[in-house]
Every structure is written in C-alpha cells, then in structure tokens.
Amino acid sequence: MSAAPSNPVHPGDPVLVDRYTAGARINHWITATSLVLLGLSGLALFHPSLYFLTGLFGGGQWTRTIHPWIGVVLFFGFCGLFLRFWRLNLWTRQDTVWMRRLTDVIANRESEHEELVEIGKYNAGQKVVFWAMCLLIVVLISSGLVIWDQYFAEYTTLGQKQVAILVHSLGAVTIICVWIVHVYAAIWVRGTIRGMTRGSVTGGWAWRHHRKWLRDLVSGKPKDRNPNATPAG
Ligand code: HEM
C-alpha cells in the first residue's frame, strides 16, 4: 500500500493499493487488443454486410491472412493471463454463497441471505467470466486451426471443416457476449479500470469490493492460495 503520489500529502489523499504489476497490465492489454482486432476481422469475414470492416485490415485478402495470426497472439496472450491468475480464480465455498446472493438480489429476495461474504481478489462473477474465457479460447483456437487452410488444408476433411466453422462461429459469438459482460462490469464498478491502467486501486474500493484481499494484504498474508506471489499479481 502507498499514499497517493502528490506532494505534500494531506489527509484528503486516498490510500492506494497495488493490484496489478506492469507485466500483468501489459499482458492484459495485449490480450484485450488482440480480442478486439480478432472480433473485427472475424466479423468482417462472417457476413457480407460486415465486409466493409476489411478496410481496417487492408482489404479482404489481408483480413483473411491476418485474422488467424491475431488468434495466435490472443491464445498466447491469454496463456500468460491464465498462468498469472488461475489460482486466484479457483472456486471457493464463499463463491457459491456470493452467487446465491446475486440470484437473490436479481430476484428481489436479498434479505434471505444476510451472511456477509468477504471477497478475495476476485468475486464469483469474475471467476465465471475467467473460466468461460479459458474454455472459449481453447474452443476458438482448436476449431480455428481446423479451418486454417493456408497451412492445414490437407490434414482435415470437408466434414470436419463444416463442423469447425459452426463451432468457431458459435464460440466467437459467445466470447463477444462474455467480453461485453467483462467490460460492462469493469466500467460499472467505479474505480476498477484504474487497477488495469495505473496498477493501483483506492483502499476504499478494495474495502468495499474485495475486503478479504485487502485484509490479507494488510496483514501480510500471502495472496489467496499462492504463497509465492507478490500482492499485485
Ligand atoms: C478491451 C476491453 C477490456 C477492458 C476494459 C478490460 C478491463 C479489465 C479490468 C479493469 C480488469 C481488472 C478487474 C479487477 O481487478 O477486479 C480486468 C481483468 C482481467 N481481464 Fe480484462 N478487460 C478487457 C478485455 C479483456 C479481454 C479481451 C480478456 C481476455 C480474453 C481479458 C481478461 C482479463 C482477465 C483474465 C483479468 C483478470 C481477472 C480474473 O482473473 O478474473 N480482458 N480487465
């Protein structure tokens, strides 16, 4: 934890808590950019009405050539995020309670579950998004390889390609929906974005949304389930 960098420090300055290292942020934004570019180039190839998007990539041929390579960047970028964050996204009993509370909040039955759930670095919703991204990226890269004719045409049959195109399209639509949920949640919970841009969040944000994570940081306890990690993952 550190005080805000302004000088001199006065009582109004918020306490800042490190959340992400520079390496994690660079890794995240490379992955995020590649998903956006992948979505745009994929949509350009998906339907004639979206063909105009090929203009962003230098025309139809370039879009076809570049799209799978952006997929490779996304895959390896996400592998980096996976290695950094998978332990923190393991499901716990508190996550089940959190999920039950969420459905109760949505169904207007919040008062039925009054237990206070203290959240670690990620809440159950973030964990669901994380594992959905993992699954969908594996589905997309494997179905994508089957239809990457430039290199693999001779290894696959027409029938396999037809199935792969269907799976690839469904996977793409689903990951775009998951991405929208991820970005919406990041914007909706005020103060979250700065964690991924500047690397730190305010103490108030951490107390409000990830109290267990904050308590563990303050007490010097190792990060959830990862005894070798530094506070900012
Ligand atoms: C382009 C728009 C995106 C924005 C604005 C965005 C924003 C954020 C923010 C603010 C966080 C920090 C959340 C927190 O600390 O509680 C985060 C975490 C994360 N983001 Fe993104 N993100 C974007 C795209 C993506 C994409 C495309 C992926 C992967 C395909 C991704 C994967 C992750 C992962 C794995 C984490 C760590 C959270 C976890 O492990 O559960 N993000 N993102």
CSV table of C-alpha atoms and ligand atoms in Angstrom, one decimal:
chain,number,residue,atom,x,y,z
A,1,MET,CA,0.0,0.0,0.0
A,2,SER,CA,1.2,3.5,-0.7
A,3,ALA,CA,-0.1,7.1,-0.3
A,4,ALA,CA,-1.1,9.0,-3.4
A,5,PRO,CA,2.0,10.4,-5.1
A,6,SER,CA,1.0,14.1,-4.7
A,7,ASN,CA,3.3,16.2,-2.6
A,8,PRO,CA,2.8,17.3,0.2
A,9,VAL,CA,0.5,14.5,1.4
A,10,HIS,CA,-2.6,15.8,3.1
A,11,PRO,CA,-5.4,13.9,4.9
A,12,GLY,CA,-7.7,14.1,1.8
A,13,ASP,CA,-5.4,11.9,-0.3
A,14,PRO,CA,-6.8,8.4,-0.8
A,15,VAL,CA,-4.7,5.4,0.2
A,16,LEU,CA,-3.7,3.4,-2.9
A,17,VAL,CA,-3.3,-0.4,-3.0
A,18,ASP,CA,-1.2,-2.1,-5.7
A,19,ARG,CA,-3.4,-4.5,-7.7
A,20,TYR,CA,-1.5,-5.3,-10.9
A,21,THR,CA,2.2,-5.3,-11.8
A,22,ALA,CA,3.2,-3.6,-15.1
A,23,GLY,CA,3.9,-7.0,-16.6
A,24,ALA,CA,0.3,-8.2,-15.8
A,25,ARG,CA,-1.1,-4.9,-17.3
A,26,ILE,CA,0.9,-5.2,-20.5
A,27,ASN,CA,-0.1,-8.8,-20.8
A,28,HIS,CA,-3.8,-7.9,-20.2
A,29,TRP,CA,-3.8,-5.1,-22.8
A,30,ILE,CA,-2.1,-7.1,-25.5
A,31,THR,CA,-4.7,-9.8,-25.0
A,32,ALA,CA,-7.6,-7.3,-24.9
A,33,THR,CA,-6.4,-5.5,-28.1
A,34,SER,CA,-6.0,-8.8,-29.9
A,35,LEU,CA,-9.5,-9.9,-29.0
A,36,VAL,CA,-11.0,-6.6,-30.3
A,37,LEU,CA,-9.0,-6.9,-33.5
A,38,LEU,CA,-9.9,-10.6,-33.8
A,39,GLY,CA,-13.6,-9.7,-33.4
A,40,LEU,CA,-13.5,-7.0,-36.0
A,41,SER,CA,-11.6,-9.1,-38.6
A,42,GLY,CA,-13.8,-12.2,-37.8
A,43,LEU,CA,-17.0,-10.2,-38.2
A,44,ALA,CA,-15.7,-8.8,-41.5
A,45,LEU,CA,-15.3,-12.4,-42.8
A,46,PHE,CA,-18.5,-13.6,-41.1
A,47,HIS,CA,-21.2,-11.9,-43.2
A,48,PRO,CA,-21.2,-9.9,-46.4
A,49,SER,CA,-23.0,-6.9,-44.7
A,50,LEU,CA,-19.9,-6.6,-42.5
A,51,TYR,CA,-17.4,-6.9,-45.3
A,52,PHE,CA,-16.7,-3.2,-45.2
A,53,LEU,CA,-14.7,-3.9,-41.9
A,54,THR,CA,-12.0,-5.5,-44.1
A,55,GLY,CA,-11.0,-1.9,-44.9
A,56,LEU,CA,-9.5,-1.7,-41.4
A,57,PHE,CA,-7.0,-4.5,-42.3
A,58,GLY,CA,-6.1,-3.6,-45.8
A,59,GLY,CA,-8.8,-5.5,-47.7
A,60,GLY,CA,-10.3,-8.9,-47.9
A,61,GLN,CA,-7.1,-10.9,-48.6
A,62,TRP,CA,-5.2,-9.3,-45.8
A,63,THR,CA,-8.0,-9.8,-43.4
A,64,ARG,CA,-8.1,-13.5,-44.1
A,65,THR,CA,-4.3,-13.7,-43.7
A,66,ILE,CA,-4.1,-11.6,-40.5
A,67,HIS,CA,-7.1,-13.0,-38.6
A,68,PRO,CA,-5.7,-16.4,-37.7
A,69,TRP,CA,-2.4,-14.8,-36.7
A,70,ILE,CA,-4.2,-12.4,-34.3
A,71,GLY,CA,-5.8,-15.5,-32.9
A,72,VAL,CA,-2.4,-17.0,-32.2
A,73,VAL,CA,-1.4,-13.7,-30.4
A,74,LEU,CA,-4.7,-13.9,-28.4
A,75,PHE,CA,-4.0,-17.5,-27.5
A,76,PHE,CA,-0.5,-17.0,-26.2
A,77,GLY,CA,-1.5,-13.7,-24.5
A,78,PHE,CA,-4.3,-15.4,-22.7
A,79,CYS,CA,-1.9,-18.3,-21.7
A,80,GLY,CA,0.1,-15.6,-19.9
A,81,LEU,CA,-3.0,-14.3,-18.1
A,82,PHE,CA,-4.0,-17.9,-17.3
A,83,LEU,CA,-0.7,-18.6,-15.7
A,84,ARG,CA,-0.9,-15.4,-13.6
A,85,PHE,CA,-4.5,-15.7,-12.4
A,86,TRP,CA,-5.8,-19.3,-12.5
A,87,ARG,CA,-5.1,-19.9,-8.8
A,88,LEU,CA,-6.9,-16.7,-7.8
A,89,ASN,CA,-9.9,-17.9,-9.8
A,90,LEU,CA,-10.3,-21.2,-8.1
A,91,TRP,CA,-13.9,-21.7,-6.8
A,92,THR,CA,-14.5,-21.5,-3.0
A,93,ARG,CA,-17.5,-22.0,-0.8
A,94,GLN,CA,-17.8,-18.3,-0.4
A,95,ASP,CA,-18.3,-18.0,-4.2
A,96,THR,CA,-21.3,-20.3,-4.0
A,97,VAL,CA,-22.8,-18.1,-1.3
A,98,TRP,CA,-22.0,-15.0,-3.4
A,99,MET,CA,-23.7,-16.5,-6.4
A,100,ARG,CA,-26.8,-17.4,-4.3
A,101,ARG,CA,-26.9,-13.8,-3.1
A,102,LEU,CA,-26.6,-12.5,-6.6
A,103,THR,CA,-29.6,-14.5,-7.8
A,104,ASP,CA,-31.5,-13.3,-4.7
A,105,VAL,CA,-30.6,-9.7,-5.5
A,106,ILE,CA,-31.8,-10.1,-9.0
A,107,ALA,CA,-35.0,-11.9,-7.8
A,108,ASN,CA,-35.6,-9.3,-5.1
A,109,ARG,CA,-35.0,-11.8,-2.2
A,110,GLU,CA,-31.8,-10.3,-0.9
A,111,SER,CA,-32.8,-10.4,2.8
A,112,GLU,CA,-33.0,-14.3,2.7
A,113,HIS,CA,-29.2,-14.4,2.7
A,114,GLU,CA,-27.8,-11.9,5.2
A,115,GLU,CA,-24.3,-13.5,5.7
A,116,LEU,CA,-21.6,-11.1,4.9
A,117,VAL,CA,-19.3,-12.6,2.3
A,118,GLU,CA,-15.8,-11.1,2.2
A,119,ILE,CA,-14.4,-11.3,-1.3
A,120,GLY,CA,-10.8,-12.2,-2.1
A,121,LYS,CA,-9.1,-10.8,-5.2
A,122,TYR,CA,-11.9,-11.8,-7.5
A,123,ASN,CA,-15.6,-12.4,-6.9
A,124,ALA,CA,-17.6,-15.3,-8.2
A,125,GLY,CA,-18.9,-13.4,-11.2
A,126,GLN,CA,-15.3,-12.5,-12.3
A,127,LYS,CA,-14.3,-16.2,-11.8
A,128,VAL,CA,-17.2,-17.4,-14.0
A,129,VAL,CA,-16.0,-14.9,-16.7
A,130,PHE,CA,-12.4,-16.1,-16.4
A,131,TRP,CA,-13.2,-19.8,-16.8
A,132,ALA,CA,-15.6,-19.0,-19.7
A,133,MET,CA,-12.8,-17.1,-21.4
A,134,CYS,CA,-10.5,-20.1,-20.9
A,135,LEU,CA,-12.9,-22.6,-22.4
A,136,LEU,CA,-13.9,-20.4,-25.3
A,137,ILE,CA,-10.3,-19.5,-26.3
A,138,VAL,CA,-9.5,-23.2,-26.4
A,139,VAL,CA,-12.6,-23.9,-28.5
A,140,LEU,CA,-11.8,-21.0,-30.8
A,141,ILE,CA,-8.1,-21.8,-31.4
A,142,SER,CA,-8.8,-25.5,-31.9
A,143,SER,CA,-11.7,-25.0,-34.3
A,144,GLY,CA,-9.7,-22.2,-36.0
A,145,LEU,CA,-6.7,-24.5,-36.7
A,146,VAL,CA,-9.1,-27.0,-38.5
A,147,ILE,CA,-10.2,-24.2,-40.9
A,148,TRP,CA,-6.8,-22.6,-41.4
A,149,ASP,CA,-6.5,-23.8,-44.9
A,150,GLN,CA,-3.3,-21.9,-45.7
A,151,TYR,CA,-1.3,-24.3,-43.5
A,152,PHE,CA,-3.6,-27.2,-42.6
A,153,ALA,CA,-5.9,-27.8,-45.5
A,154,GLU,CA,-4.5,-31.3,-46.3
A,155,TYR,CA,-4.9,-32.5,-42.7
A,156,THR,CA,-8.7,-32.1,-42.4
A,157,THR,CA,-11.8,-33.3,-44.3
A,158,LEU,CA,-14.6,-31.2,-45.6
A,159,GLY,CA,-17.0,-32.6,-43.0
A,160,GLN,CA,-14.6,-31.7,-40.2
A,161,LYS,CA,-14.3,-28.1,-41.6
A,162,GLN,CA,-18.0,-27.7,-41.7
A,163,VAL,CA,-18.4,-28.7,-38.1
A,164,ALA,CA,-15.4,-26.5,-37.1
A,165,ILE,CA,-16.9,-23.4,-38.9
A,166,LEU,CA,-20.1,-23.9,-36.9
A,167,VAL,CA,-18.3,-24.3,-33.6
A,168,HIS,CA,-15.9,-21.4,-34.4
A,169,SER,CA,-18.8,-19.1,-35.1
A,170,LEU,CA,-20.8,-20.1,-32.0
A,171,GLY,CA,-17.6,-19.8,-29.9
A,172,ALA,CA,-17.0,-16.3,-31.3
A,173,VAL,CA,-20.5,-15.0,-30.6
A,174,THR,CA,-20.3,-16.4,-27.1
A,175,ILE,CA,-16.9,-14.9,-26.3
A,176,ILE,CA,-18.1,-11.5,-27.6
A,177,CYS,CA,-21.0,-11.7,-25.1
A,178,VAL,CA,-18.6,-12.7,-22.3
A,179,TRP,CA,-16.3,-9.8,-23.3
A,180,ILE,CA,-19.3,-7.4,-23.1
A,181,VAL,CA,-20.1,-8.7,-19.5
A,182,HIS,CA,-16.4,-8.3,-18.5
A,183,VAL,CA,-16.1,-4.7,-19.9
A,184,TYR,CA,-19.5,-3.7,-18.5
A,185,ALA,CA,-18.6,-5.0,-15.0
A,186,ALA,CA,-15.2,-3.2,-15.2
A,187,ILE,CA,-16.9,0.1,-16.0
A,188,TRP,CA,-20.0,-0.4,-13.8
A,189,VAL,CA,-17.9,-0.9,-10.6
A,190,ARG,CA,-16.4,2.5,-10.3
A,191,GLY,CA,-12.7,2.6,-9.7
A,192,THR,CA,-12.0,-0.8,-11.2
A,193,ILE,CA,-10.5,0.3,-14.5
A,194,ARG,CA,-7.6,2.2,-12.9
A,195,GLY,CA,-6.4,-1.1,-11.5
A,196,MET,CA,-5.7,-2.3,-15.0
A,197,THR,CA,-4.5,1.1,-16.3
A,198,ARG,CA,-2.4,2.5,-13.4
A,199,GLY,CA,-1.9,-0.7,-11.4
A,200,SER,CA,-3.5,0.5,-8.2
A,201,VAL,CA,-6.9,0.9,-6.7
A,202,THR,CA,-8.1,3.0,-3.7
A,203,GLY,CA,-8.3,1.5,-0.3
A,204,GLY,CA,-12.0,2.4,-0.2
A,205,TRP,CA,-12.6,0.4,-3.4
A,206,ALA,CA,-10.7,-2.6,-2.1
A,207,TRP,CA,-12.5,-2.5,1.3
A,208,ARG,CA,-15.9,-2.2,-0.5
A,209,HIS,CA,-15.4,-4.8,-3.2
A,210,HIS,CA,-12.5,-7.2,-2.2
A,211,ARG,CA,-12.3,-7.0,1.6
A,212,LYS,CA,-10.7,-10.3,2.2
A,213,TRP,CA,-8.0,-9.5,-0.4
A,214,LEU,CA,-7.3,-6.2,1.4
A,215,ARG,CA,-7.2,-7.8,4.8
A,216,ASP,CA,-4.7,-10.4,3.6
A,217,LEU,CA,-2.6,-7.6,2.1
A,218,VAL,CA,-2.6,-5.5,5.2
A,219,SER,CA,-1.9,-8.5,7.5
A,220,GLY,CA,0.9,-9.5,5.2
A,221,LYS,CA,-0.7,-12.9,4.5
A,222,PRO,CA,0.2,-14.5,1.2
A,223,LYS,CA,-2.1,-13.9,-1.7
A,224,ASP,CA,-5.1,-16.4,-1.9
A,225,ARG,CA,-3.7,-19.9,-2.4
A,226,ASN,CA,-0.5,-18.7,-3.9
A,227,PRO,CA,2.2,-18.4,-1.3
A,228,ASN,CA,4.9,-17.3,-3.7
A,229,ALA,CA,3.1,-14.3,-5.2
A,230,THR,CA,3.5,-10.6,-4.5
A,231,PRO,CA,0.5,-8.6,-3.6
A,232,ALA,CA,0.0,-7.1,-7.1
A,233,GLY,CA,-0.4,-10.1,-9.4
B,1,HEM,C1,-10.9,-4.4,-24.1
B,1,HEM,C2,-11.6,-4.2,-23.1
B,1,HEM,C3,-11.2,-4.7,-21.7
B,1,HEM,C4,-11.3,-4.0,-20.6
B,1,HEM,C5,-11.8,-2.5,-20.5
B,1,HEM,C6,-10.9,-4.8,-19.5
B,1,HEM,C7,-10.8,-4.4,-18.2
B,1,HEM,C8,-10.3,-5.1,-17.2
B,1,HEM,C9,-10.1,-4.7,-15.8
B,1,HEM,C10,-10.4,-3.3,-15.3
B,1,HEM,C11,-9.7,-5.7,-15.1
B,1,HEM,C12,-9.3,-5.7,-13.6
B,1,HEM,C13,-10.5,-6.2,-12.8
B,1,HEM,C14,-10.2,-6.3,-11.3
B,1,HEM,O1,-9.1,-6.0,-10.9
B,1,HEM,O2,-11.1,-6.6,-10.5
B,1,HEM,C15,-9.5,-6.8,-15.9
B,1,HEM,C16,-9.1,-8.1,-15.5
B,1,HEM,C17,-8.9,-9.1,-16.4
B,1,HEM,N1,-9.2,-9.1,-17.7
B,1,HEM,FE1,-9.9,-7.6,-18.9
B,1,HEM,N2,-10.6,-6.0,-20.0
B,1,HEM,C18,-10.8,-6.0,-21.3
B,1,HEM,C19,-10.6,-7.1,-22.2
B,1,HEM,C20,-10.2,-8.4,-21.8
B,1,HEM,C21,-10.0,-9.5,-22.7
B,1,HEM,C22,-10.3,-9.5,-24.2
B,1,HEM,C23,-9.6,-10.5,-21.9
B,1,HEM,C24,-9.3,-12.0,-22.3
B,1,HEM,C25,-9.7,-12.5,-23.4
B,1,HEM,C26,-9.5,-10.1,-20.6
B,1,HEM,C27,-9.1,-10.8,-19.5
B,1,HEM,C28,-8.9,-10.4,-18.2
B,1,HEM,C29,-8.5,-11.2,-17.1
B,1,HEM,C30,-8.1,-12.7,-17.2
B,1,HEM,C31,-8.5,-10.4,-16.0
B,1,HEM,C32,-8.1,-10.8,-14.5
B,1,HEM,C33,-9.4,-11.1,-13.8
B,1,HEM,C34,-9.6,-12.5,-13.5
B,1,HEM,O3,-8.6,-13.3,-13.5
B,1,HEM,O4,-10.7,-13.0,-13.1
B,1,HEM,N3,-9.8,-8.7,-20.5
B,1,HEM,N4,-9.9,-6.4,-17.2
